[in-house]
Amino acid sequence: MRKYINDSFPHFLHGGDYNPEQWIANKEIWDEDMRLLGEANCNELTVGIFSWATIEPEEGKYDFSFLDEIIEKIHNAGGKIVLATPTGSRPRWMAEKYPEVLRVAENGQRNLYGTRHNHCYTSPVYREKAAAINRRLAERYGKHPAVVAWHISNEYSGRCYCPLCEEKFREYLRKKFDNDINKLNHAYWSTFWSHNYTSFDQIEFPSSRGETVIHGLNVDFRRFVSEMTIDFMSEEIKALREFSDLPATTNLLRPVYDLDHWKLAKVLDVISWDSYPEWHSPRHENEAYERGFYHDHYRTLKNRPFMLMESAPGLVNWMEFNKLKRPGMDRLAAIQAVAHGSDTVQYFQWRKGRGSSEKFHGAVVDHVGTSDTRVFKAVKATGETLKHIDEICGTMPEVKVALIYDIENRWALDDSQGFCRKNKKYFETVTTYYKAFWKRGITVDIVNAHADLSKYDLVVAPMLYMTDKDTVESFTKYVENGGTLYATYMLGMVDENDLCYLGGFPANGLKDVFGIWNEEIDTLYPQDSALVKCNCGKEFVAKDYCEIVHARGAKVLAEYASEFYAGSPALTVNEYGKGKAYYQTFRDGGDFWDTIAGSILAELDIHGPIKADLPELVTAHQRQDGDDFYLFVENYSGKPVENLSLEGEYIDMETGDKATSVSLGEFDVKIFKKI
Ligand code: GLA
Ligand code: ZN
């Protein structure tokens, strides 16, 4: 069953952020935009994102004339609208009259008016003003036939250290610890350095001016910031719901550090995100698979098609080097999102502004104002492709593998004092594990440590240092019931309060599941390495971390061949219940994981839509629904690909020709339907 963003429009959306209020004195531009929309093969515009000062120029005085007019124009031009709440940036009058809406920095100083996202999510005034304008927007446009979704605020992020927020934090902790300060003291191990609390009123935010060493407090602070942001967003949505039940989304910004996307996703109907890769940079290859990782992450959050809410036509303006996308790359990056489950391709921005900080940011329509530009034509070509593949909209990929990326674990790991202190490389490590799947065209769900694992054949859990009791239980059940679990060094060291497990790592019963005991961890200097020898005879390199692990029932598949721990396990596997639990004790300094992944995937008969090895930087993905099977073949390399076998009979969805093989130009993608 296909699941659409909005059932009233079961098609791909192709469009993006539009700021017509910047052109209010040149309305001929509005008319030109409406004409260009169709010419670009676009069918959507996102409006209202930063329009607060235009629609509420004075407190309580609303003027919707500009929105009324532009919404009608877009509707008449046959376009759909994603309508934003304007809370990402406020009018000046609000900061002047109610300074509490402004954010307070970590040093305790209140910010001045300026930039955006500079507001306190706790402030009752800000919440009230946001709800008031949202309510009016919903009442006026919430049932308009052209409006297909709500875009809530813009890229929620950041923290505020004001007294209102601090009091809320105390409230949050009172609730968490049943108003019992001793429970908090125990969880925070606060007798360390005599930091015991005697009352919740003594709690201050962790900050470089004061408390930094209580790790439990640090991780709770992050949980709190995330919760306050989500709470603010829920209130925004609640106000809209009084008049409108259109699907609500918010444009997420990568996995933002302070935001728990899993909790946030519960409040939203649809997930959307803003993707700005550094194509053609020294990170080009990383970008190719990391984008796949992010897209998979956003699809997994609600297990339904997501929206690519923003991407740059041509280039951005805020990177160190703002390089143009090479021919083909705009279309390839757009279709990459679709291949991973996006049902929209949207851009920031439709038209370049004349002034201020984003005037040189890529746009569909450049300052020249015509359609005769390379970028406009690239957008048009993507639109053409989307029209041909429209029936894919609403389908999902088949997924058998889950990779755990857990934000609370990242907070705790980064904060931990030990190992390599500065850079634990959690994200880099997780995406290295991801890469082995990506290059084989195997779609992966990116889950957190509390996901239901029962539907997966294989679960990979790199560096899961913070492993709470629920996760220990869920891992145990998963393996008992026949799952294959692959975990690495640092598994199960601390609980949800960042307290070390006693009785040996990994936590509690995991020692039995994996059949091991992890006694010590060696952190290597960057220039160091250790040797690992696999039972298959091959040698590999270990970097950064080598654990000294004892096999207690597990079979050893690889061991160290250098250092004083030579002969101790580097990879183990344990049969437990009906399943298997693998444990890798070191950081892979080469292609160890890729080799092991190859044999585990073969054993489990998990493969991509094309089974043969694909050329470097070429991959293939699938989406399907019932008997409909769609194949995307993507070439991220600057080299053409000739006659790659599709291993089946397909129709090229753009040409209508039958195909059993594919040739691709550089930065090219082709889409097929199985016959
Ligand atoms: C973010 C914002 C947009 C714009 C773009 C520029 O994603 O949401 O408003 O500033 O960045 O790349
Ligand atoms: Zn605040």
XYZ file of C-alpha atoms and ligand atoms in Angstrom:
688
model
C 0.000 0.000 0.000
C 1.445 3.320 -1.077
C 1.594 5.986 1.662
C 1.447 9.577 0.455
C 2.505 12.809 2.124
C -1.041 14.035 1.539
C -3.649 11.698 0.018
C -5.233 14.586 -1.871
C -2.066 14.853 -3.992
C -0.565 11.411 -4.652
C 2.410 12.745 -6.633
C 5.995 13.836 -6.160
C 6.370 17.441 -5.064
C 9.047 19.421 -6.891
C 9.673 23.002 -5.789
C 11.079 24.794 -2.791
C 11.413 27.790 -0.470
C 9.933 30.949 -1.889
C 10.198 34.377 -0.250
C 7.771 36.595 -2.193
C 7.664 39.134 0.670
C 11.148 40.195 -0.461
C 9.613 41.227 -3.795
C 6.451 42.902 -2.541
C 7.401 46.153 -4.282
C 7.973 44.339 -7.591
C 4.866 42.276 -8.107
C 5.703 41.730 -11.776
C 8.337 39.342 -10.371
C 5.565 37.336 -8.693
C 3.829 36.919 -12.042
C 7.063 35.962 -13.723
C 7.671 33.373 -10.976
C 4.276 31.815 -11.630
C 5.122 31.512 -15.317
C 8.565 30.056 -14.625
C 7.179 27.505 -12.158
C 5.608 25.392 -14.893
C 8.528 25.910 -17.227
C 10.874 24.466 -14.571
C 8.632 21.382 -14.253
C 7.967 22.423 -10.655
C 4.644 22.012 -8.899
C 5.219 23.355 -5.381
C 6.370 26.418 -3.422
C 7.008 26.682 0.311
C 5.957 30.084 1.632
C 5.775 32.002 4.881
C 8.947 30.678 6.484
C 10.382 34.028 7.515
C 7.329 36.246 6.968
C 6.377 37.147 10.525
C 7.222 40.865 10.281
C 5.154 41.154 7.089
C 2.054 39.461 8.461
C 2.194 40.920 11.976
C 3.973 44.269 11.508
C 2.762 45.489 14.908
C 1.758 43.483 17.926
C -1.676 41.973 17.322
C -2.162 43.755 13.965
C -2.274 41.108 11.294
C -2.084 41.765 7.582
C -2.526 38.668 5.481
C -2.950 40.473 2.170
C 0.396 39.372 0.770
C -0.187 35.723 1.673
C -3.775 35.849 0.362
C -2.532 37.138 -2.944
C 0.447 34.848 -3.416
C -1.413 31.719 -2.330
C -4.099 32.448 -4.940
C -1.459 33.071 -7.591
C 0.312 29.780 -6.871
C -3.024 27.964 -6.826
C -4.025 29.484 -10.171
C -0.665 28.534 -11.636
C -1.455 24.907 -10.700
C 1.061 24.782 -7.861
C 0.793 23.223 -4.424
C 1.894 25.002 -1.268
C 3.730 23.926 1.827
C 2.826 26.656 4.302
C 5.231 27.564 7.066
C 4.736 28.907 10.536
C 7.048 31.908 10.788
C 8.603 31.216 14.173
C 12.180 30.660 12.980
C 12.665 34.419 13.157
C 10.734 37.187 14.956
C 9.861 40.807 14.235
C 11.903 43.421 16.067
C 8.971 44.782 18.041
C 8.684 41.549 19.972
C 12.272 41.599 21.217
C 11.948 45.273 22.125
C 8.787 44.844 24.124
C 9.503 41.374 25.572
C 13.264 40.837 25.975
C 12.543 37.406 27.506
C 11.954 36.023 23.991
C 15.650 36.460 23.238
C 18.021 33.635 23.976
C 20.601 33.773 26.779
C 24.089 32.525 25.922
C 26.139 30.086 28.005
C 27.986 33.000 29.648
C 24.665 34.182 31.081
C 24.357 37.193 28.810
C 21.124 37.834 26.920
C 21.605 38.072 23.146
C 20.657 41.197 21.259
C 18.083 41.097 18.498
C 19.528 39.626 15.297
C 20.062 36.573 13.140
C 17.359 33.896 13.469
C 16.687 30.925 15.776
C 17.581 33.380 18.508
C 14.707 32.719 20.860
C 13.900 30.963 24.086
C 11.667 27.907 23.645
C 10.488 28.180 27.250
C 9.416 31.832 27.189
C 5.640 31.967 27.827
C 5.439 35.163 25.760
C 7.131 33.564 22.780
C 4.919 30.520 23.026
C 1.808 32.682 23.223
C 2.815 34.832 20.233
C 3.708 31.752 18.177
C 0.409 30.039 18.985
C -1.559 33.203 18.146
C -0.097 33.598 14.683
C -0.256 29.861 13.941
C -3.921 29.761 14.898
C -4.676 32.589 12.490
C -2.713 30.957 9.681
C -4.537 27.687 10.205
C -7.935 29.369 10.351
C -7.287 31.268 7.141
C -5.461 28.701 5.000
C -5.783 25.359 6.787
C -8.399 24.084 4.353
C -7.162 25.799 1.204
C -7.126 23.278 -1.685
C -3.576 24.229 -2.719
C -2.029 23.865 0.736
C -0.767 20.301 1.219
C 1.286 20.438 4.422
C 2.460 22.546 7.359
C 6.130 23.408 7.607
C 6.618 24.074 11.309
C 9.153 26.805 12.021
C 12.619 26.286 10.559
C 15.466 24.001 11.546
C 14.813 23.904 15.304
C 18.154 24.025 17.050
C 20.201 25.579 19.845
C 19.833 26.139 23.562
C 18.977 28.940 25.916
C 20.523 29.455 29.379
C 17.963 31.925 30.744
C 16.497 31.687 34.264
C 13.139 30.492 32.870
C 14.856 27.595 31.126
C 16.921 26.775 34.204
C 13.814 26.586 36.385
C 12.193 24.263 33.832
C 15.296 22.094 33.974
C 14.923 21.762 37.754
C 11.295 20.809 37.226
C 12.353 18.220 34.654
C 14.803 16.667 37.115
C 12.343 16.729 40.010
C 10.003 14.694 37.867
C 12.685 12.314 36.649
C 13.965 11.599 40.176
C 10.565 11.539 41.951
C 11.461 14.733 43.779
C 14.094 12.759 45.695
C 17.472 14.515 45.680
C 19.216 11.391 46.926
C 18.084 9.479 43.881
C 19.628 12.223 41.790
C 22.829 12.176 43.851
C 23.141 8.447 43.370
C 22.484 8.610 39.625
C 24.934 11.494 39.248
C 27.623 9.954 41.517
C 27.838 13.432 42.985
C 29.901 12.545 46.058
C 32.760 12.756 43.541
C 34.655 15.965 44.444
C 31.990 16.682 47.081
C 29.459 17.910 44.524
C 26.477 16.465 46.446
C 23.213 18.373 46.081
C 20.976 18.925 49.054
C 18.106 20.487 47.128
C 16.820 20.631 43.550
C 17.024 24.433 43.817
C 20.834 24.149 43.729
C 20.830 22.665 40.262
C 22.375 24.850 37.615
C 22.880 24.166 33.949
C 26.197 22.555 33.183
C 28.405 25.272 31.732
C 32.046 26.224 31.395
C 31.475 28.807 34.167
C 30.444 26.111 36.623
C 29.596 22.413 36.655
C 31.112 20.290 33.903
C 32.190 17.031 35.527
C 28.864 15.387 36.384
C 28.285 13.290 33.296
C 24.769 12.261 34.299
C 23.853 15.940 34.574
C 25.376 16.682 31.171
C 23.395 13.981 29.449
C 20.172 15.001 31.232
C 20.763 18.596 30.153
C 20.865 17.477 26.535
C 17.723 15.401 27.040
C 16.068 18.460 28.538
C 17.059 20.810 25.689
C 15.702 18.289 23.233
C 12.495 17.896 25.217
C 11.918 21.672 25.473
C 12.376 22.074 21.730
C 9.936 19.260 21.041
C 7.498 20.694 23.572
C 7.645 24.086 21.859
C 7.026 22.434 18.507
C 4.093 20.445 19.914
C 2.479 23.689 21.061
C 2.927 25.147 17.605
C 1.190 22.122 16.096
C -1.546 22.172 18.736
C -2.481 25.719 17.716
C -2.702 24.693 14.053
C -4.822 21.670 14.912
C -7.638 23.916 16.183
C -8.433 24.663 12.543
C -6.530 22.293 10.299
C -5.577 18.650 10.079
C -3.084 18.983 7.246
C 0.041 16.864 7.770
C 2.705 18.624 9.848
C 6.428 18.440 9.272
C 9.471 20.453 10.262
C 12.641 20.757 8.214
C 15.322 18.942 10.149
C 18.962 19.757 9.918
C 21.077 16.614 9.763
C 20.963 14.829 13.112
C 21.261 18.105 15.062
C 23.321 17.450 18.133
C 20.851 18.687 20.746
C 17.763 17.110 19.270
C 16.531 13.563 19.748
C 14.941 12.935 16.378
C 13.201 9.808 17.582
C 11.209 11.678 20.180
C 10.566 14.566 17.830
C 9.282 12.230 15.094
C 6.469 11.069 17.385
C 4.900 14.541 17.243
C 5.142 14.918 13.458
C 3.113 13.378 10.641
C 5.866 13.432 8.053
C 9.637 13.843 8.284
C 11.471 16.349 6.138
C 15.073 17.454 6.065
C 17.564 19.829 4.479
C 20.505 18.254 2.668
C 23.620 20.243 1.757
C 26.453 17.924 0.735
C 29.913 19.036 -0.331
C 29.925 17.385 -3.729
C 33.193 17.397 -5.695
C 35.167 18.198 -2.546
C 37.811 15.889 -1.017
C 34.775 14.475 0.863
C 32.858 13.632 -2.313
C 33.005 9.881 -1.745
C 32.011 10.227 1.922
C 29.156 12.476 0.879
C 27.838 9.857 -1.530
C 27.274 7.271 1.213
C 26.663 9.692 4.107
C 23.725 11.209 2.198
C 22.399 7.686 1.801
C 22.773 7.269 5.561
C 20.874 10.482 6.325
C 18.092 9.721 3.853
C 17.712 6.248 5.351
C 17.677 7.778 8.830
C 14.864 10.175 7.948
C 12.838 7.472 6.205
C 13.205 5.157 9.195
C 12.013 7.786 11.690
C 8.387 7.264 10.668
C 8.823 4.255 8.407
C 7.182 6.079 5.528
C 8.305 8.249 2.608
C 9.911 11.499 3.719
C 10.458 14.928 2.144
C 13.718 16.408 0.904
C 12.647 19.874 2.012
C 15.756 21.819 1.035
C 18.695 21.235 -1.272
C 20.825 23.692 -3.204
C 20.299 24.251 -6.906
C 23.839 24.671 -8.194
C 25.676 25.744 -5.036
C 25.424 27.105 -1.505
C 27.059 30.263 -0.159
C 28.064 29.329 3.386
C 30.692 26.636 2.933
C 34.394 27.384 3.048
C 34.527 26.766 -0.697
C 31.275 27.131 -2.613
C 31.804 24.952 -5.623
C 29.299 24.566 -8.434
C 27.713 21.183 -8.862
C 29.052 19.523 -11.961
C 26.607 18.737 -14.782
C 24.319 15.878 -13.787
C 24.961 16.250 -10.049
C 21.809 18.276 -9.292
C 19.632 15.573 -10.813
C 21.653 12.723 -9.295
C 21.502 14.224 -5.771
C 17.749 14.783 -6.149
C 17.060 11.252 -7.359
C 19.349 9.824 -4.664
C 16.871 11.126 -2.097
C 14.010 9.538 -4.046
C 15.912 6.245 -4.276
C 16.064 6.186 -0.459
C 12.365 7.001 -0.011
C 11.833 10.725 -0.507
C 8.582 11.759 -2.180
C 9.695 15.336 -2.739
C 12.595 17.186 -4.285
C 12.617 20.710 -2.908
C 15.177 23.441 -3.055
C 16.422 26.345 -1.085
C 15.612 28.632 -2.845
C 13.260 29.328 -5.728
C 14.617 32.821 -6.503
C 17.860 34.470 -5.385
C 17.349 37.529 -3.175
C 19.074 40.829 -3.958
C 20.565 41.534 -0.570
C 21.600 40.173 2.822
C 23.530 37.066 3.574
C 21.964 34.599 1.157
C 22.096 36.651 -2.021
C 24.677 34.347 -3.590
C 23.055 31.093 -2.470
C 21.993 28.871 -5.377
C 18.421 29.232 -6.617
C 16.263 27.905 -9.401
C 15.914 31.462 -10.735
C 19.135 33.472 -10.716
C 19.566 37.267 -10.615
C 19.406 37.315 -14.398
C 15.751 36.350 -13.992
C 15.361 34.081 -17.012
C 15.037 30.354 -17.613
C 18.082 30.373 -19.844
C 20.576 29.281 -17.206
C 22.404 26.012 -16.637
C 20.906 25.570 -13.180
C 17.326 26.292 -14.283
C 17.733 23.706 -17.027
C 19.121 21.179 -14.519
C 16.074 21.684 -12.282
C 13.840 21.323 -15.315
C 15.563 18.043 -16.223
C 15.017 16.716 -12.684
C 11.348 17.705 -12.986
C 11.119 15.835 -16.273
C 12.555 12.710 -14.618
C 10.129 13.030 -11.690
C 7.175 13.180 -14.082
C 8.266 9.937 -15.739
C 8.720 8.094 -12.453
C 5.687 9.533 -10.654
C 4.139 6.098 -10.025
C 7.018 5.384 -7.584
C 5.579 7.992 -5.223
C 4.323 6.426 -1.990
C 6.342 3.191 -2.276
C 9.014 2.052 0.187
C 12.214 0.034 -0.071
C 12.410 -3.470 1.334
C 14.737 -3.470 4.356
C 16.355 -6.394 6.189
C 19.219 -4.651 7.976
C 19.232 -2.150 10.833
C 22.188 -0.020 11.868
C 22.081 1.579 15.293
C 22.920 5.281 15.514
C 21.888 6.502 18.936
C 22.038 10.185 19.802
C 22.068 9.676 23.592
C 24.989 7.319 23.114
C 26.737 10.022 21.109
C 26.198 12.595 23.856
C 27.561 10.234 26.492
C 30.488 9.032 24.399
C 31.604 12.510 23.415
C 31.415 13.602 27.030
C 33.303 10.630 28.428
C 36.785 11.289 29.766
C 38.979 8.509 28.546
C 39.679 6.700 25.304
C 40.776 9.276 22.742
C 39.536 12.303 24.648
C 38.776 14.756 21.919
C 37.339 12.788 19.064
C 35.557 9.530 19.622
C 34.598 9.366 15.921
C 31.208 7.805 16.620
C 29.495 9.238 13.561
C 32.438 8.389 11.271
C 32.467 4.858 12.640
C 28.737 4.301 12.169
C 28.873 5.597 8.611
C 31.866 3.378 7.839
C 29.680 0.410 8.793
C 26.927 1.879 6.647
C 29.211 2.153 3.625
C 29.577 -1.620 3.301
C 25.805 -1.829 2.775
C 25.540 1.256 0.578
C 28.086 0.074 -1.955
C 26.207 -3.233 -2.249
C 22.898 -1.407 -2.742
C 21.466 -2.810 0.487
C 18.972 -0.405 2.022
C 19.389 -0.025 5.765
C 17.110 1.293 8.483
C 18.948 3.652 10.826
C 17.453 3.002 14.248
C 18.233 4.002 17.811
C 19.071 1.624 20.648
C 15.396 1.287 21.615
C 13.994 0.205 18.275
C 11.930 -2.928 17.747
C 14.530 -5.174 16.119
C 12.307 -8.160 15.432
C 11.763 -7.406 11.736
C 15.462 -7.351 10.832
C 17.699 -10.259 9.793
C 20.844 -8.367 10.751
C 21.456 -5.602 13.307
C 24.760 -3.733 13.571
C 25.589 -1.783 16.736
C 28.911 0.062 16.544
C 30.359 1.657 19.722
C 27.170 1.375 21.764
C 28.838 2.574 24.953
C 25.583 3.648 26.623
C 23.416 0.542 26.703
C 20.535 0.741 29.148
C 18.708 -2.207 30.678
C 15.944 -2.114 28.043
C 18.515 -2.384 25.268
C 20.296 -5.240 27.034
C 16.954 -7.036 27.162
C 16.033 -6.237 23.578
C 19.424 -7.443 22.269
C 19.121 -10.641 24.280
C 15.624 -11.389 22.935
C 16.613 -10.494 19.391
C 19.472 -13.003 19.329
C 17.529 -15.613 21.283
C 14.822 -15.470 18.626
C 17.200 -16.036 15.743
C 18.590 -12.584 14.897
C 22.181 -11.865 13.923
C 23.671 -9.070 15.996
C 27.037 -7.510 15.199
C 28.450 -5.245 17.919
C 31.834 -3.661 18.446
C 34.241 -2.366 21.068
C 32.754 -0.225 23.854
C 29.423 -2.067 23.931
C 27.541 -1.934 27.216
C 29.867 0.158 29.380
C 27.409 2.592 31.021
C 23.710 2.799 31.814
C 21.275 5.617 30.962
C 22.738 7.825 33.721
C 26.261 7.310 32.441
C 27.114 5.077 35.412
C 29.501 2.230 34.658
C 28.135 -1.291 34.830
C 29.675 -3.390 37.564
C 30.580 -7.032 37.091
C 32.398 -6.673 33.758
C 31.662 -5.346 30.282
C 29.544 -5.684 28.240
C 26.654 -5.012 30.587
C 25.025 -7.764 32.575
C 23.582 -10.604 30.452
C 25.288 -9.367 27.286
C 28.392 -11.212 28.434
C 26.439 -14.435 27.925
C 24.812 -13.349 24.679
C 28.221 -12.604 23.163
C 30.104 -15.248 25.142
C 32.856 -12.806 26.101
C 34.263 -10.575 28.825
C 35.905 -7.313 27.842
C 38.657 -6.603 30.364
C 40.594 -3.576 29.038
C 40.734 -1.101 26.196
C 43.946 0.192 24.648
C 43.809 3.609 22.963
C 46.445 3.916 20.273
C 48.194 7.106 19.137
C 47.202 8.116 15.597
C 50.492 6.846 14.189
C 50.121 3.440 15.936
C 48.438 0.362 14.596
C 48.091 -3.284 15.553
C 47.865 -6.347 13.384
C 44.795 -8.550 13.190
C 44.834 -12.008 11.669
C 41.646 -13.591 10.466
C 41.016 -17.369 10.482
C 40.724 -17.051 6.712
C 44.454 -16.257 6.642
C 44.123 -12.565 5.728
C 45.746 -9.795 7.752
C 44.147 -6.484 8.659
C 45.070 -3.324 10.518
C 43.598 -2.112 13.812
C 43.624 1.617 14.591
C 42.681 3.778 17.582
C 41.096 1.144 19.864
C 42.015 -2.420 20.740
C 40.112 -4.169 23.498
C 41.494 -7.071 25.432
C 38.612 -9.484 25.419
C 38.303 -13.010 26.789
C 36.258 -15.569 24.895
C 33.951 -17.302 27.343
C 32.120 -19.658 25.082
C 32.354 -17.599 21.912
C 34.279 -18.872 18.892
C 37.263 -16.704 17.914
C 37.216 -15.763 14.208
C 40.176 -13.362 14.241
C 42.866 -12.468 16.733
C 45.574 -9.860 17.289
C 48.922 -10.716 15.745
C 50.971 -7.952 17.362
C 51.255 -6.080 20.651
C 51.305 -7.673 24.097
C 47.745 -8.849 23.515
C 48.709 -10.912 20.422
C 46.601 -14.053 20.409
C 43.598 -12.481 22.123
C 40.318 -12.177 20.200
C 39.730 -9.531 17.531
C 36.420 -10.969 16.321
C 34.211 -13.501 18.059
C 30.898 -15.131 17.325
C 28.592 -16.805 19.790
C 25.587 -18.973 19.103
C 22.912 -17.931 21.549
C 19.347 -19.238 21.426
C 18.458 -19.445 17.740
C 20.734 -16.565 16.724
C 24.313 -15.365 16.559
C 26.142 -12.515 18.263
C 29.379 -11.167 16.776
C 31.776 -8.923 18.695
C 34.562 -6.940 17.029
C 37.109 -5.779 19.570
C 39.021 -3.118 17.572
C 38.555 -0.175 15.238
C 38.877 -1.247 11.658
C 41.795 0.506 10.003
C 41.015 -0.817 6.536
C 38.552 -3.186 4.973
C 38.109 -5.730 7.744
C 34.409 -4.955 8.186
C 33.814 -4.919 4.462
C 35.242 -8.450 4.209
C 33.303 -9.753 7.218
C 30.109 -8.003 6.046
C 30.488 -9.795 2.705
C 30.478 -13.216 4.345
C 27.701 -12.468 6.869
C 25.467 -11.048 4.121
C 26.117 -14.091 1.924
C 25.253 -16.411 4.810
C 22.015 -14.536 5.474
C 21.254 -14.187 1.748
C 20.900 -10.418 1.991
C 21.784 -8.553 -1.190
C 21.030 -5.434 -3.175
C 18.881 -5.327 -6.325
C 22.029 -6.052 -8.363
C 23.990 -8.923 -6.803
C 27.269 -8.553 -8.728
C 30.011 -6.272 -7.409
C 29.373 -2.738 -8.629
C 32.096 -0.377 -9.878
C 33.472 2.110 -7.371
C 31.038 4.911 -6.471
C 28.248 3.176 -8.341
C 25.309 1.752 -6.443
C 21.721 0.631 -6.911
C 18.614 0.964 -4.751
C 15.052 -0.305 -4.846
C 11.574 0.856 -3.908
C 8.603 -1.430 -4.199
C 4.927 -1.951 -3.563
C 3.183 -5.276 -4.136
C 4.260 -6.483 -7.589
C 5.773 -3.125 -8.565
C 9.561 -3.143 -8.266
C 11.613 -0.056 -9.114
C 15.370 0.078 -9.542
C 17.633 3.138 -9.336
C 21.190 2.815 -10.646
C 23.372 5.709 -9.484
C 26.838 6.757 -10.616
C 28.588 9.153 -8.210
C 31.884 8.867 -10.024
C 33.232 11.193 -12.662
C 33.626 8.221 -15.022
C 31.003 6.746 -17.334
C 29.807 3.170 -16.773
C 29.225 0.835 -19.696
C 26.815 -2.084 -19.972
C 26.216 -2.967 -16.369
C 23.942 -5.999 -16.162
C 20.630 -5.358 -14.410
C 20.266 -9.090 -13.745
C 16.649 -9.020 -14.919
C 14.229 -7.524 -17.419
C 13.293 -3.913 -16.901
C 11.718 -0.912 -18.627
C 13.669 2.345 -18.584
C 11.022 4.622 -17.057
C 12.208 7.692 -18.951
C 12.595 6.276 -22.451
C 10.086 3.433 -22.218
C 12.694 1.076 -23.712
C 13.225 -2.475 -22.506
C 16.538 -2.939 -20.726
C 18.625 -5.762 -19.315
C 21.736 -3.638 -18.851
C 22.545 0.010 -18.237
C 25.178 2.521 -19.304
C 25.563 5.702 -17.286
C 27.347 8.976 -17.896
C 29.325 10.674 -15.130
C 27.116 11.739 -12.178
C 24.186 10.030 -13.846
C 21.194 8.018 -12.631
C 18.658 5.835 -14.425
C 15.416 4.454 -13.112
C 13.802 1.188 -14.168
C 10.646 -0.796 -13.522
C 10.794 -4.582 -13.421
C 8.787 -6.397 -16.053
C 19.030 26.294 5.885
C 17.794 27.150 6.092
C 17.433 28.000 4.910
C 18.664 28.563 4.243
C 19.577 27.437 3.863
C 20.808 27.875 3.110
O 18.799 25.016 5.497
O 16.682 26.405 6.495
O 16.579 29.031 5.349
O 19.309 29.429 5.112
O 20.018 26.809 5.035
O 21.591 26.780 2.698
Zn 15.320 30.448 27.902
